[in-house]
Amino acid sequence: MVTQDVATDAQVTPEAILAVATGFMAAKHLFVASEIGLFSALGDGPLPLDELAKRTGVPRASVRILADAMAALGFVEREGDRYRNQPVSQVYLSGQTPADLRPGLRVFDRVSYPTWMRLEEAIRTRQGVRGELSPEQNEIRCRGIEAITAGAAHALAQSYDFAHHRRILDLGGGLGFFLRVLTQHYPELEAALFELPAVAAIARQALAGTPEGERVAVVEGDFFRDPIPPGHDAVLLANVIHLFSPEHNRELLSRIRAGVASGTALLLVDFWTDPSHTQPVFAALMAGEWLNVTGEADCYSVEEVGDWLGHTGWAMDVHQPLAGAAGLIAARARAG
Ligand SMILES: C[S@@+](CC[C@H](N)C(=O)[O-])C[C@H]1O[C@@H](n2cnc3c(N)ncnc32)[C@H](O)[C@@H]1O
């Protein structure tokens, strides 16, 4: 019988299944290690277990479990009872560099993780299961997204020439991180952030007091209902398309096109996939995360987006990688 043959085939082992099935344990260990400050405690150099327990305020026996799990996963190195950060943790999790990914881990832990308990419901019903976020959760969410997309924001500023543009509009721009990075690189650029009221309120606070933030106008609104603010020659839509269905995305692209002059640049930053939606893996997995949020989300391929652009008054110029799994699709508003 076929099933028995497969089960007894020495070449087929269950390790791949078990590795994925326990993936949530790896993630949780990582979140807790970051939250108790394990990587920041090791930021100044290696520490013995006793000192690590003292610095993190966690019982020695349990900090050892966490530290060993981190060693098993390759985030710290263990020599005897001393632990040191591996380079990846030193750069992204110690808090000692500007590339601080700890808020990204916090949003996965505090906002995404509880929601993933209801993935099956989202998959079966195509209803968003995350629900309303408290102001505190919204702040964690916005800060986390900022940390996760920071690499793409810097890569966009470095790889796309904004010198031809005067005014940029960031639709669904979160707390304005992309605009802060872009206006830092291009001091002549005028910038406006368009966001839903709850996020716009946090964005105003986040931008106030930063030199680039003072130059970003915050406009409240819903891009499906309210007019797209006019007078911009570049429009950025970063990590927004994946939240919506193809129908809603075409509607949004049409609305943006109707609100801008011919020649306006449209910059779509997202985790674009190959035509099969299976690569990059990060995007294929994040599709579940986004589905939990809106119930209509998905990851989309470059080809799909190119097709939508062609039917909504845009001409696609280029697709290029930015950072990690993130990429840029740039288009121009066609005449007429
Ligand atoms: C995943 S976040 C991306 C934030 C930012 N663009 C970035 O890449 O870091 C999506 C953003 O779109 C905003 N958004 C969703 N629906 C919107 C709507 N109908 N009108 C305006 N903004 C919206 C959300 O509030 C959220 O901040």
JSON list of C-alpha atoms and ligand atoms in Angstrom, two decimals, residues 130 138 141-142 144-150 152-153 170-178 193-200 219-226 236-244 252 269 290 294, ligand 1:
[
{"chain": "A", "resi": 130, "resn": "ARG", "atom": "CA", "xyz": [-8.15, 41.16, 15.24]},
{"chain": "A", "resi": 138, "resn": "ASN", "atom": "CA", "xyz": [-2.12, 50.80, 18.29]},
{"chain": "A", "resi": 141, "resn": "ARG", "atom": "CA", "xyz": [1.52, 48.17, 16.27]},
{"chain": "A", "resi": 142, "resn": "CYS", "atom": "CA", "xyz": [2.70, 51.39, 14.62]},
{"chain": "A", "resi": 144, "resn": "GLY", "atom": "CA", "xyz": [6.52, 47.64, 15.35]},
{"chain": "A", "resi": 145, "resn": "ILE", "atom": "CA", "xyz": [5.63, 48.15, 11.69]},
{"chain": "A", "resi": 146, "resn": "GLU", "atom": "CA", "xyz": [8.07, 51.06, 11.63]},
{"chain": "A", "resi": 147, "resn": "ALA", "atom": "CA", "xyz": [10.87, 48.82, 12.93]},
{"chain": "A", "resi": 148, "resn": "ILE", "atom": "CA", "xyz": [10.05, 46.03, 10.48]},
{"chain": "A", "resi": 149, "resn": "THR", "atom": "CA", "xyz": [9.85, 48.34, 7.45]},
{"chain": "A", "resi": 150, "resn": "ALA", "atom": "CA", "xyz": [12.77, 50.63, 8.41]},
{"chain": "A", "resi": 152, "resn": "ALA", "atom": "CA", "xyz": [12.84, 49.33, 3.14]},
{"chain": "A", "resi": 153, "resn": "ALA", "atom": "CA", "xyz": [12.42, 53.04, 3.97]},
{"chain": "A", "resi": 170, "resn": "ASP", "atom": "CA", "xyz": [2.21, 59.02, 1.90]},
{"chain": "A", "resi": 171, "resn": "LEU", "atom": "CA", "xyz": [-1.18, 57.27, 1.96]},
{"chain": "A", "resi": 172, "resn": "GLY", "atom": "CA", "xyz": [-1.64, 55.03, 5.02]},
{"chain": "A", "resi": 173, "resn": "GLY", "atom": "CA", "xyz": [1.76, 56.27, 6.14]},
{"chain": "A", "resi": 174, "resn": "GLY", "atom": "CA", "xyz": [1.55, 55.04, 9.75]},
{"chain": "A", "resi": 175, "resn": "LEU", "atom": "CA", "xyz": [3.58, 57.26, 12.05]},
{"chain": "A", "resi": 176, "resn": "GLY", "atom": "CA", "xyz": [5.47, 58.84, 9.13]},
{"chain": "A", "resi": 177, "resn": "PHE", "atom": "CA", "xyz": [8.71, 56.91, 9.31]},
{"chain": "A", "resi": 178, "resn": "PHE", "atom": "CA", "xyz": [9.10, 56.70, 5.51]},
{"chain": "A", "resi": 193, "resn": "LEU", "atom": "CA", "xyz": [0.94, 61.96, 5.62]},
{"chain": "A", "resi": 194, "resn": "PHE", "atom": "CA", "xyz": [-2.62, 60.68, 5.13]},
{"chain": "A", "resi": 195, "resn": "GLU", "atom": "CA", "xyz": [-3.99, 58.38, 7.83]},
{"chain": "A", "resi": 196, "resn": "LEU", "atom": "CA", "xyz": [-7.10, 57.21, 9.61]},
{"chain": "A", "resi": 197, "resn": "PRO", "atom": "CA", "xyz": [-7.91, 59.51, 12.57]},
{"chain": "A", "resi": 198, "resn": "ALA", "atom": "CA", "xyz": [-6.72, 57.15, 15.36]},
{"chain": "A", "resi": 199, "resn": "VAL", "atom": "CA", "xyz": [-3.31, 56.67, 13.74]},
{"chain": "A", "resi": 200, "resn": "ALA", "atom": "CA", "xyz": [-3.06, 60.31, 12.61]},
{"chain": "A", "resi": 219, "resn": "VAL", "atom": "CA", "xyz": [-4.04, 64.85, 7.04]},
{"chain": "A", "resi": 220, "resn": "GLU", "atom": "CA", "xyz": [-6.81, 62.72, 8.56]},
{"chain": "A", "resi": 221, "resn": "GLY", "atom": "CA", "xyz": [-9.01, 60.65, 6.32]},
{"chain": "A", "resi": 222, "resn": "ASP", "atom": "CA", "xyz": [-10.07, 57.37, 4.76]},
{"chain": "A", "resi": 223, "resn": "PHE", "atom": "CA", "xyz": [-8.59, 56.85, 1.30]},
{"chain": "A", "resi": 224, "resn": "PHE", "atom": "CA", "xyz": [-11.67, 54.88, 0.21]},
{"chain": "A", "resi": 225, "resn": "ARG", "atom": "CA", "xyz": [-14.09, 57.66, 1.15]},
{"chain": "A", "resi": 226, "resn": "ASP", "atom": "CA", "xyz": [-12.34, 61.00, 1.37]},
{"chain": "A", "resi": 236, "resn": "LEU", "atom": "CA", "xyz": [3.72, 56.52, -1.70]},
{"chain": "A", "resi": 237, "resn": "LEU", "atom": "CA", "xyz": [1.65, 53.50, -0.72]},
{"chain": "A", "resi": 238, "resn": "ALA", "atom": "CA", "xyz": [3.77, 51.34, 1.57]},
{"chain": "A", "resi": 239, "resn": "ASN", "atom": "CA", "xyz": [2.50, 48.10, 3.07]},
{"chain": "A", "resi": 240, "resn": "VAL", "atom": "CA", "xyz": [-1.11, 48.99, 2.33]},
{"chain": "A", "resi": 241, "resn": "ILE", "atom": "CA", "xyz": [-2.00, 46.95, -0.79]},
{"chain": "A", "resi": 242, "resn": "HIS", "atom": "CA", "xyz": [-1.59, 43.66, 1.10]},
{"chain": "A", "resi": 243, "resn": "LEU", "atom": "CA", "xyz": [-4.44, 44.60, 3.46]},
{"chain": "A", "resi": 244, "resn": "PHE", "atom": "CA", "xyz": [-7.10, 44.65, 0.74]},
{"chain": "A", "resi": 252, "resn": "LEU", "atom": "CA", "xyz": [-7.87, 52.55, -4.51]},
{"chain": "A", "resi": 269, "resn": "VAL", "atom": "CA", "xyz": [6.35, 49.30, -1.40]},
{"chain": "A", "resi": 290, "resn": "TRP", "atom": "CA", "xyz": [-2.87, 40.41, 7.07]},
{"chain": "A", "resi": 294, "resn": "THR", "atom": "CA", "xyz": [-9.00, 42.70, 7.40]},
{"chain": "B", "resi": 1, "resn": "LIG", "atom": "C1", "xyz": [0.62, 48.10, 7.54]},
{"chain": "B", "resi": 1, "resn": "LIG", "atom": "S1", "xyz": [0.42, 49.77, 7.92]},
{"chain": "B", "resi": 1, "resn": "LIG", "atom": "C2", "xyz": [1.71, 50.54, 6.95]},
{"chain": "B", "resi": 1, "resn": "LIG", "atom": "C3", "xyz": [2.22, 51.81, 7.56]},
{"chain": "B", "resi": 1, "resn": "LIG", "atom": "C4", "xyz": [3.35, 52.48, 6.76]},
{"chain": "B", "resi": 1, "resn": "LIG", "atom": "N1", "xyz": [2.93, 52.80, 5.43]},
{"chain": "B", "resi": 1, "resn": "LIG", "atom": "C5", "xyz": [4.59, 51.61, 6.74]},
{"chain": "B", "resi": 1, "resn": "LIG", "atom": "O1", "xyz": [4.84, 50.96, 5.71]},
{"chain": "B", "resi": 1, "resn": "LIG", "atom": "O2", "xyz": [5.32, 51.55, 7.73]},
{"chain": "B", "resi": 1, "resn": "LIG", "atom": "C6", "xyz": [-1.03, 50.19, 6.99]},
{"chain": "B", "resi": 1, "resn": "LIG", "atom": "C7", "xyz": [-1.53, 51.57, 7.33]},
{"chain": "B", "resi": 1, "resn": "LIG", "atom": "O3", "xyz": [-2.64, 51.89, 6.48]},
{"chain": "B", "resi": 1, "resn": "LIG", "atom": "C8", "xyz": [-3.57, 52.64, 7.23]},
{"chain": "B", "resi": 1, "resn": "LIG", "atom": "N2", "xyz": [-4.90, 52.53, 6.60]},
{"chain": "B", "resi": 1, "resn": "LIG", "atom": "C9", "xyz": [-5.62, 51.39, 6.47]},
{"chain": "B", "resi": 1, "resn": "LIG", "atom": "N3", "xyz": [-6.80, 51.67, 5.87]},
{"chain": "B", "resi": 1, "resn": "LIG", "atom": "C10", "xyz": [-6.79, 52.98, 5.61]},
{"chain": "B", "resi": 1, "resn": "LIG", "atom": "C11", "xyz": [-7.75, 53.86, 5.00]},
{"chain": "B", "resi": 1, "resn": "LIG", "atom": "N4", "xyz": [-8.92, 53.40, 4.55]},
{"chain": "B", "resi": 1, "resn": "LIG", "atom": "N5", "xyz": [-7.44, 55.17, 4.87]},
{"chain": "B", "resi": 1, "resn": "LIG", "atom": "C12", "xyz": [-6.23, 55.63, 5.34]},
{"chain": "B", "resi": 1, "resn": "LIG", "atom": "N6", "xyz": [-5.28, 54.85, 5.92]},
{"chain": "B", "resi": 1, "resn": "LIG", "atom": "C13", "xyz": [-5.57, 53.54, 6.06]},
{"chain": "B", "resi": 1, "resn": "LIG", "atom": "C14", "xyz": [-3.52, 51.99, 8.61]},
{"chain": "B", "resi": 1, "resn": "LIG", "atom": "O4", "xyz": [-4.00, 52.88, 9.60]},
{"chain": "B", "resi": 1, "resn": "LIG", "atom": "C15", "xyz": [-2.05, 51.65, 8.76]},
{"chain": "B", "resi": 1, "resn": "LIG", "atom": "O5", "xyz": [-1.34, 52.64, 9.48]}
]
